[in-house]
Short mmCIF file of C-alpha atoms in Angstrom, two decimals:
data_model
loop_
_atom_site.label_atom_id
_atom_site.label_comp_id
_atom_site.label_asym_id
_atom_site.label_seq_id
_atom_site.Cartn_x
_atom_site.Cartn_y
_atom_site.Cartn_z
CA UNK A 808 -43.11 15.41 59.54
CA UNK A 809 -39.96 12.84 60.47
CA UNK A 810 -40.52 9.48 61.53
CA UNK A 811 -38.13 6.78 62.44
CA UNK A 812 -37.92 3.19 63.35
CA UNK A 813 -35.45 1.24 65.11
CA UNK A 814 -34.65 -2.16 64.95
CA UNK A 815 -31.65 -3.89 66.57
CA UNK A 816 -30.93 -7.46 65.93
CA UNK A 817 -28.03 -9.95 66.60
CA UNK A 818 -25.36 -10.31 63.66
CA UNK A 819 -26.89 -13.15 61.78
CA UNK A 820 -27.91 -14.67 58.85
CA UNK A 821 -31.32 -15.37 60.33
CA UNK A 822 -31.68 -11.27 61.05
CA UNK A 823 -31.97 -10.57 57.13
CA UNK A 824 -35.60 -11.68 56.76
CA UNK A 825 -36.33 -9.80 60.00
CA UNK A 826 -34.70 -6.61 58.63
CA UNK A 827 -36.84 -7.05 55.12
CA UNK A 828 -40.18 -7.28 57.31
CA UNK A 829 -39.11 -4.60 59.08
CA UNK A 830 -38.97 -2.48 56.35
CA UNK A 831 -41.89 -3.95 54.61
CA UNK A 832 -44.24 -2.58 57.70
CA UNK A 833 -42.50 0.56 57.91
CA UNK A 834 -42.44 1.48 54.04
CA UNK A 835 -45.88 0.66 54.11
CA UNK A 836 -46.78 2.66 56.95
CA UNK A 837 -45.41 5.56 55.50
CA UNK A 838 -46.69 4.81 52.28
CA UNK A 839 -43.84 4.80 50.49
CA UNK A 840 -43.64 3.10 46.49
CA UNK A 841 -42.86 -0.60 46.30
CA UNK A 842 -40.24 0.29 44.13
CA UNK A 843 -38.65 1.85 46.81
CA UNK A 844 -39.48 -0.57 49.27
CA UNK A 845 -37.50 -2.96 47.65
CA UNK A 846 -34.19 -1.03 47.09
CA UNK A 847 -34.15 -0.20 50.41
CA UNK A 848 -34.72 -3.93 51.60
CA UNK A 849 -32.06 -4.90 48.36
CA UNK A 850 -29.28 -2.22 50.29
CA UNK A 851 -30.05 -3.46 53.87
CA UNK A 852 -29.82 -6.96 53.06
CA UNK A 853 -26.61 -6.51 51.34
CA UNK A 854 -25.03 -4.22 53.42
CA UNK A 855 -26.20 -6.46 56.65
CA UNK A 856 -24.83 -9.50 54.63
CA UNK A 857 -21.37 -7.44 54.23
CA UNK A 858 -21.19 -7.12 58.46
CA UNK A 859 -21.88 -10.42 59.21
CA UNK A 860 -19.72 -12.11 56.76
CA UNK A 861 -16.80 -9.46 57.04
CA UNK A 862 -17.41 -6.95 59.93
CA UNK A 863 -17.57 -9.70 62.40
CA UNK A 864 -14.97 -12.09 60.99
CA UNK A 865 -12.16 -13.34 63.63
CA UNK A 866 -14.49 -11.96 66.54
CA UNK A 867 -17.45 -12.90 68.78
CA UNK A 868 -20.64 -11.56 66.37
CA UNK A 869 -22.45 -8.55 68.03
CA UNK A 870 -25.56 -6.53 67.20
CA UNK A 871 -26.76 -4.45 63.89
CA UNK A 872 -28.41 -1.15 64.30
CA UNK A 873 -31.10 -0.58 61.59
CA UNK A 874 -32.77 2.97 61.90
CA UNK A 875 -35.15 4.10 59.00
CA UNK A 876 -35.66 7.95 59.00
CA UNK A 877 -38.62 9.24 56.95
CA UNK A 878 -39.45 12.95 55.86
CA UNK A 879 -41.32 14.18 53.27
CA UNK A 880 -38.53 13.52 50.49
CA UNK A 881 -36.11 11.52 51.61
CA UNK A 882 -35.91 8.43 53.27
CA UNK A 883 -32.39 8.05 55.96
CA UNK A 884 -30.80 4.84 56.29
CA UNK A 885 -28.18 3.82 59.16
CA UNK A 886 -26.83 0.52 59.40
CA UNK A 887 -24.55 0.60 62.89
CA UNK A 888 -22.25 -2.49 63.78
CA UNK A 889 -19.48 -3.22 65.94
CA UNK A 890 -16.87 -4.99 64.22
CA UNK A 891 -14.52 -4.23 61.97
CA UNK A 892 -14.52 -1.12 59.78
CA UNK A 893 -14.48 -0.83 55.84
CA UNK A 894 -14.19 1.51 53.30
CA UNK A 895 -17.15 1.55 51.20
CA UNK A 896 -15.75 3.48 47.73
CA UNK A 897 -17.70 2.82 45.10
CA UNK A 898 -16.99 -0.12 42.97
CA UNK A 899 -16.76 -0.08 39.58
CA UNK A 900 -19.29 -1.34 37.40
CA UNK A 901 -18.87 -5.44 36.85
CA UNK A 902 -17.02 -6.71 33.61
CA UNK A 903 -19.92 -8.64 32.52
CA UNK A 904 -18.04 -10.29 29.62
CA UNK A 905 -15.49 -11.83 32.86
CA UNK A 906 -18.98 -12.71 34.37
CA UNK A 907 -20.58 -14.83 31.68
CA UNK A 908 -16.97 -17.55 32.06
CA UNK A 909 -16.41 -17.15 35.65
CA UNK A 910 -20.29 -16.89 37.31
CA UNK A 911 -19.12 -15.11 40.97
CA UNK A 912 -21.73 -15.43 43.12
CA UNK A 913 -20.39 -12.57 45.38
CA UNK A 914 -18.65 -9.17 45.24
CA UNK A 915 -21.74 -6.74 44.23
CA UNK A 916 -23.14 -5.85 47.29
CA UNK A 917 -21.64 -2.61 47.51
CA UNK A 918 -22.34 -2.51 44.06
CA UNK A 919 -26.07 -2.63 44.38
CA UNK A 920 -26.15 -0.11 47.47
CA UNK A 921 -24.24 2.39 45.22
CA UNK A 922 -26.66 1.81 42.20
CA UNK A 923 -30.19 2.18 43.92
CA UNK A 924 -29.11 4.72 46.41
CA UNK A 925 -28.78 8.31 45.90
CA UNK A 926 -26.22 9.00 48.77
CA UNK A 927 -23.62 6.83 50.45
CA UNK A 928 -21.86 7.48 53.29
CA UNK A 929 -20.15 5.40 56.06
CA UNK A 930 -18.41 6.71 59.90
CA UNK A 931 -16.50 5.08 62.14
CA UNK A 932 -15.85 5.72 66.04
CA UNK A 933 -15.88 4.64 69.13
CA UNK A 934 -19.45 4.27 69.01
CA UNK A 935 -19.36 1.76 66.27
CA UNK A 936 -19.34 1.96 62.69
CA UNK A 937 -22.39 3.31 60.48
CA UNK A 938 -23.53 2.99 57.05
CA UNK A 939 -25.55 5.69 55.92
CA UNK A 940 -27.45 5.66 52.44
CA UNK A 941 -30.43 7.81 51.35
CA UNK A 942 -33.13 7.41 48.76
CA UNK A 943 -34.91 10.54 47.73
CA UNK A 944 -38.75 10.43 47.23
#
């Protein structure tokens, strides 16, 4: 059996802890591993951290989508915003020997999405522009 959740919140730093508890009750409600749990919350967070910072940059911040679509083994991800659109290739893996003399403290978000999710996908239309990532059960 499918079940999904909905959340909708305004583009803000202050949404990311309500998108982690949102997950948090859901995951647990479908009984998912904490393992899981936490990638998902890890790709959210980073991807939600990507719209606000960039997506929304030079315009009036709107709203972010989350929808969490469960079946038996695979949970769905969407992430919809309004802003502006990306392309979300997959990054290369850091140079951790550049990281150890120059410490970034940004850049891996897409990064981590790619690394704990199984599929990555992103649309864009008229309707706004969605982020979709899966993680098998």
């Amino acid at each position: 059996m499918t079940h999904q959740y909905k959340l909708t919140r305004a583009a803000a730093l202050t949404a990311l802890s309500v998108f982690r508890d949102f997950i948090d009750a859901a995951c647990r409600q479908e009984n998912v591993p904490e393992d899981i749990a936490f990638k998902l919350k890890l790709a959210v967070d980073e991807a939600s951290t990507n719209v606000i910072e960039h997506g929304y940059a030079g315009m009036d911040p709107g709203s972010i989508l989350l929808m969490l679509k469960f079946d038996p083994k695979q949970i769905v991800v969407n992430l919809t915003d309004f802003g502006h659109p990306f392309e979300p290739s997959e990054p290369p893996a850091p140079d951790i020997e550049a990281m150890l003399d120059d410490r970034p403290t940004a850049g891996f978000g897409l990064y981590f999405i790619y690394q704990t999710m199984d599929h990555v996908d992103y649309r864009t239309s008229a309707l706004g522009n969605t982020l979709i990532f899966v993680k098998k059960l």
